[in-house]
Structures are given as structure tokens and as C-alpha cells.
Short mmCIF file of C-alpha atoms and ligand atoms in Angstrom, two decimals:
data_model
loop_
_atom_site.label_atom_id
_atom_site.label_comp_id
_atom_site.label_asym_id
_atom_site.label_seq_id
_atom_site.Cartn_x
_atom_site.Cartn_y
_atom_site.Cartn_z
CA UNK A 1 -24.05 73.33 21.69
CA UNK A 2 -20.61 75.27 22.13
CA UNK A 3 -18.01 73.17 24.50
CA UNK A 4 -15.14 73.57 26.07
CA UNK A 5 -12.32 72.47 24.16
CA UNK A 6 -10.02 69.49 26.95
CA UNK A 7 -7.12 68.10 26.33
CA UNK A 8 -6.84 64.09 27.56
CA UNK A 9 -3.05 63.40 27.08
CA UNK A 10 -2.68 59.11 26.83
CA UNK A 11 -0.37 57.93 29.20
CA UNK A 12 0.89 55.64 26.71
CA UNK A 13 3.11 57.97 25.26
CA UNK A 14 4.78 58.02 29.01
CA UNK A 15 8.09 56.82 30.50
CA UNK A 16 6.29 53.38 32.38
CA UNK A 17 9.09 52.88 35.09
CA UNK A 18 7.64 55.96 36.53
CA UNK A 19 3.73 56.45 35.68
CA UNK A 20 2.99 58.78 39.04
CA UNK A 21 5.96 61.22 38.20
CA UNK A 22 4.27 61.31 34.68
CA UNK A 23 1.10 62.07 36.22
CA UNK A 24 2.29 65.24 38.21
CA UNK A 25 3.69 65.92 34.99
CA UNK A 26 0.99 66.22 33.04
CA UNK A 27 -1.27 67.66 35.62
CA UNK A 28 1.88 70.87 35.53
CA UNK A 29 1.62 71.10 32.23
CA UNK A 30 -2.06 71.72 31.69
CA UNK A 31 -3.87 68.30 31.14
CA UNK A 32 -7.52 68.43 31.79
CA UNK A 33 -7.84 64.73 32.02
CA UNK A 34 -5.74 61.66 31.94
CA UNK A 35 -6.41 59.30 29.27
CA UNK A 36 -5.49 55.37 30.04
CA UNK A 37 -5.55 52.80 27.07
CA UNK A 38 -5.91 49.47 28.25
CA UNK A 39 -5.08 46.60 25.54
CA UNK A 40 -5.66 42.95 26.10
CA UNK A 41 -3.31 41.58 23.52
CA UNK A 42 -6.46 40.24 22.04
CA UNK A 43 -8.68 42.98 21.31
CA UNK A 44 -5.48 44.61 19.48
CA UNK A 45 -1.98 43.32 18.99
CA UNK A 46 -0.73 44.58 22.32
CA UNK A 47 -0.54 44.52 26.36
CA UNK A 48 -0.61 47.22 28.35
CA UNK A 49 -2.20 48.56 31.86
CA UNK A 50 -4.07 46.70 34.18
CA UNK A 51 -6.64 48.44 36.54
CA UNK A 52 -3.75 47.56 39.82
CA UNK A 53 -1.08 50.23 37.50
CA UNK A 54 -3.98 52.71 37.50
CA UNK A 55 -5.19 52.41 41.05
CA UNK A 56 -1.30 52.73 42.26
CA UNK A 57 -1.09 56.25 40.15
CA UNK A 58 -4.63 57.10 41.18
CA UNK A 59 -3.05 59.40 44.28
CA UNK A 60 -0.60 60.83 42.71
CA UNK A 61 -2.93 62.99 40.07
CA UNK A 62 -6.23 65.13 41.51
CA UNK A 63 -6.99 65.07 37.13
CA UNK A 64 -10.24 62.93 35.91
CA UNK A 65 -8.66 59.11 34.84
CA UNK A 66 -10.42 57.53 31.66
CA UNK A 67 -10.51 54.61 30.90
CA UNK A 68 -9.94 53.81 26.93
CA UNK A 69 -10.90 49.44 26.69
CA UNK A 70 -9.47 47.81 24.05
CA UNK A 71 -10.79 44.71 25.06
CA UNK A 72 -12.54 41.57 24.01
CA UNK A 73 -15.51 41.31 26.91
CA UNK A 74 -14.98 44.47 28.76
CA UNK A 75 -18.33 43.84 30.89
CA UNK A 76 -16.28 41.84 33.27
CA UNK A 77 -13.16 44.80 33.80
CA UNK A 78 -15.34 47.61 34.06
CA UNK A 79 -15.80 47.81 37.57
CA UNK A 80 -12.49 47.40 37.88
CA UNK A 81 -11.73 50.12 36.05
CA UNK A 82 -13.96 51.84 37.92
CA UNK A 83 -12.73 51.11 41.45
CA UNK A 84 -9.47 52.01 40.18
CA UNK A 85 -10.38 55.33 39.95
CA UNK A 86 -11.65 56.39 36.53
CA UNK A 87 -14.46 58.25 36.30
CA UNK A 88 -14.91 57.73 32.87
CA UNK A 89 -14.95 54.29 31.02
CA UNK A 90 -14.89 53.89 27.59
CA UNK A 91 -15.69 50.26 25.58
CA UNK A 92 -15.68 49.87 22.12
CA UNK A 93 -18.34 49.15 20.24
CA UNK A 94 -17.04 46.37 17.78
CA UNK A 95 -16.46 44.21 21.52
CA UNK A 96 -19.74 44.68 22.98
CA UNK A 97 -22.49 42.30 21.82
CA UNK A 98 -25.39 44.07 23.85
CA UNK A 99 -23.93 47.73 23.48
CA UNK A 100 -26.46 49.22 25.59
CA UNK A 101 -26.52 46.97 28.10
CA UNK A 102 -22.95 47.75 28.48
CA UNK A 103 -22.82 51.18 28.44
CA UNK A 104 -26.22 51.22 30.77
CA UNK A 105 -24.24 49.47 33.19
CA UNK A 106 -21.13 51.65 33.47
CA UNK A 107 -23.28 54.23 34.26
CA UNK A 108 -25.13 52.42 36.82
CA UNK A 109 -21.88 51.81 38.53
CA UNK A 110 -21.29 56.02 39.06
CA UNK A 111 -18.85 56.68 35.95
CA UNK A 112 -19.59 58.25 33.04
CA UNK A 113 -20.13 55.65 29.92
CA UNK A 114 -17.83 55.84 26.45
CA UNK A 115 -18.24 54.48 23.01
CA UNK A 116 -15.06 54.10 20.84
CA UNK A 117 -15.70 53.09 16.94
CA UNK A 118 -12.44 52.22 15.19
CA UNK A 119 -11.58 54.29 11.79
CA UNK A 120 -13.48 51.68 9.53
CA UNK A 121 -16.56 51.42 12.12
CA UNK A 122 -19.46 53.49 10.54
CA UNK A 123 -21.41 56.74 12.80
CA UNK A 124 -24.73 55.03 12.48
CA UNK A 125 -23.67 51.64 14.75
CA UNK A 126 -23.96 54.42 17.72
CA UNK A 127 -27.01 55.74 16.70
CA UNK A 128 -29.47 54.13 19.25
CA UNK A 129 -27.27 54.42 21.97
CA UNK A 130 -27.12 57.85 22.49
CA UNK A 131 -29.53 57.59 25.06
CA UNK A 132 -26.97 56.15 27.70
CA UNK A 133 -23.84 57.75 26.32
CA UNK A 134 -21.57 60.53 28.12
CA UNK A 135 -18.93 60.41 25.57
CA UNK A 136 -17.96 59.06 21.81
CA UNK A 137 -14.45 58.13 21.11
CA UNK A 138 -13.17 58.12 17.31
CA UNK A 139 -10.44 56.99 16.86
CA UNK A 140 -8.27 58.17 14.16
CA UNK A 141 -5.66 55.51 14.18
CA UNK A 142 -6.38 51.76 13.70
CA UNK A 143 -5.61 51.05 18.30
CA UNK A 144 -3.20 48.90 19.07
CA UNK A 145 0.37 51.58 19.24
CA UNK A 146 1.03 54.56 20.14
CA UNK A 147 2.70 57.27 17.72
CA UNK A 148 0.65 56.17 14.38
CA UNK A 149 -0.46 58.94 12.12
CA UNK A 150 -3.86 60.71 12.02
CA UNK A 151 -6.17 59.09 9.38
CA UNK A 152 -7.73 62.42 8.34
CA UNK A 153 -10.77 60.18 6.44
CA UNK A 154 -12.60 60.21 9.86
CA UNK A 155 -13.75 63.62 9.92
CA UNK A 156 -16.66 63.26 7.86
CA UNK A 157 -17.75 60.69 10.38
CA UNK A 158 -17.09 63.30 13.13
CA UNK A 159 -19.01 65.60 11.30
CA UNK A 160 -22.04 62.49 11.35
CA UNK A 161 -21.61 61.76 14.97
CA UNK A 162 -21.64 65.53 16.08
CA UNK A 163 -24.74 66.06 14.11
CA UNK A 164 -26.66 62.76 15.33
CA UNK A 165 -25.91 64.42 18.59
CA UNK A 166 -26.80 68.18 17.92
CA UNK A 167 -30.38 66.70 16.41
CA UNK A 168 -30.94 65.19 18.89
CA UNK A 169 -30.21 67.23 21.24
CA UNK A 170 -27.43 64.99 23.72
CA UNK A 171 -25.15 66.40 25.85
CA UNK A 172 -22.34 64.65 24.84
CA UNK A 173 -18.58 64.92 24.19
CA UNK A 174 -16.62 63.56 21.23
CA UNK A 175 -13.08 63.45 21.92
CA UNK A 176 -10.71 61.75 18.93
CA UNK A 177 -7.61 59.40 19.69
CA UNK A 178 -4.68 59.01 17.38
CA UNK A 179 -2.17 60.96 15.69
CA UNK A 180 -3.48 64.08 17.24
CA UNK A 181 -0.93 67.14 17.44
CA UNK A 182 -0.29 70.50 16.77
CA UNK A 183 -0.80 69.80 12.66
CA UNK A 184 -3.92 67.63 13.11
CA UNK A 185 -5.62 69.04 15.89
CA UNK A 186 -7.60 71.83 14.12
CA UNK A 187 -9.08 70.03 11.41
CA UNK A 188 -10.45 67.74 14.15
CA UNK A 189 -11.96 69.96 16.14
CA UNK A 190 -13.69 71.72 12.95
CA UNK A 191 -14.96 68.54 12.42
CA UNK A 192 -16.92 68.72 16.05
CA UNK A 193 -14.40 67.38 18.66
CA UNK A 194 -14.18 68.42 22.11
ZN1 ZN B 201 -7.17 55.71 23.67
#
């Protein structure tokens, strides 16, 4: 299935004492989405934006918000998240012990449902979720920082996931996260990104 090629700029790579001016911003300059990573210090070796930062930007963009949860337990911030204002929530799937359950859930609460695999995490741990999945995140940095470079050794796995999902006939986007420019940005979407 052809797709349309969006563009989900993170707002970690943002000025933070003044997220809503960053938002217009973005929104000017072409964004088709807004992409929030949310660390829990835990998760990954660093702290960043709580669901109260994204609800206070919320009016200041008309763009779709996703959420990107690096998190230990995300079960219990995903409404949050969600009430926020992200129509989109993304967990990862080395934090969720009952995968589908969580991604099931998401959906049940009116957002679309994410799976993010970090670069060592292999295609086939997503494979019998499919089912109850809007949209798989790879990400092509280890999470944790922005501005780390593109680990080019997940585009075979790109190549897996977009296949599992071609098969089997999902409509479902793969978007990438990490490292991803004007150098990187064609190799990953010959690999099958969105
Ligand atoms: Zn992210």
C-alpha cells in the first residue's frame, strides 16, 4: 500500500522556555504532526515532559500531538497522555508485559495505539500485535537524547516490519525516530517508512 510520506518533527529538539511559540513554529513551517518524547528517567537515562507541559501547548497548535513513552509502566500515563491532547500514543514494547492488552486499551480510550522497538529489539516481538496497532515506531537511535546519529543497521528490520504488514494486509504506518535528516532520510523511507 502506497502512503503519504509525514513529517513528525520531536519537540525535543525545541527551545523549552517557550514550547507554544515552537509549536506555531513548526505548524509554519510544514509539520504534519507534532512528535512528544516523554522519558521517565527510568525507562532511559533522562527526564523530560509531563502530560501538564503538553496539555498547556495543546491550544497553541491545530497539528496531531503524539505521544512517544519512554516509560517503565506506561498503562498508568496513558490516559493522561491522552487527555492531554494526543491523539496518538505510542509505548514501547520492551516496557509492556501484556503488549496487547496495552495497546488494546489505548485504543479503547479514542487514540490511535503505537509500538516503539529500540534498535536491538527484533521485528518479530510485534508480530501478533498487529491486530490492534495504528502505528510502529523504530527507532534508529538507542532513546534517551536528542541529536544521536542514525544507526543505519535498522533498515533491514524496516524492511521486516513493512512486509509483516503488507502480508498481512494492515493499515499501518511506520514512522522511524533518531538521527533522521536530510542525509538519512531516503534510505529510510526506501526501507518502508512513512
Ligand atoms: Zn520519539
Amino acid at each position: 500500500m502506497q502512503r503519504t510520506i509525514e513529517i513528525a518533527p520531536s519537540i525535543l529538539a525545541s527551545d523549552f522556555s517557550k514550547l507554544g511559540a515552537e509549536c506555531v513554529e513548526l505548524g509554519a513551517a510544514g509539520a504534519d504532526r507534532l512528535h512528544w518524547d516523554v522519558m521517565d528517567g527510568v525507562f532511559v537515562p533522562n527526564l523530560t515532559i509531563g502530560p501538564d507541559v503538553i496539555a498547556a501547548c495543546r491550544p497553541h497548535s491545530e497539528l496531531p500531538f503524539e505521544a512517544h513513552l519512554m516509560v517503565v509502566d506506561p498503562d498508568q500515563l496513558v490516559p493522561r497522555y491522552i487527555e492531554a491532547g494526543c491523539s496518538t500514543v505510542m509505548v514501547h514494547v520492551e516496557a509492556c508485559i501484556h503488549l496487547h492488552r496495552s495497546l488494546s486499551r489505548i485504543r479503547d480510550l479514542g487514540a490511535r495505539s503505537g509500538v516503539a522497538l529500540n534498535p536491538h529489539t527484533p521485528a518479530e516481538m510485534i508480530s501478533h500485535v498487529l491486530e490492534v496497532v495504528d502505528q510502529v515506531l523504530v527507532m534508529s537511535v538507542n532513546p534517551g537524547f536528542g541529536g544521536q546519529s542514525y544507526i543505519a543497521a535498522v533498515e533491514p528490520k524496516i524492511v521486516e516490519i513493512k512486509t509483516m504488514i503488507d502480508t498481512g494486509g494492515h493499515d499501518i504506518d511506520i514512522e522511524v525516530d533518531g538521527g533522521i535528516g536530510a542525509g538519512t532520510i531516503a534510505a529510510a523511507t526506501a526501507a518502508g517508512v512513512n
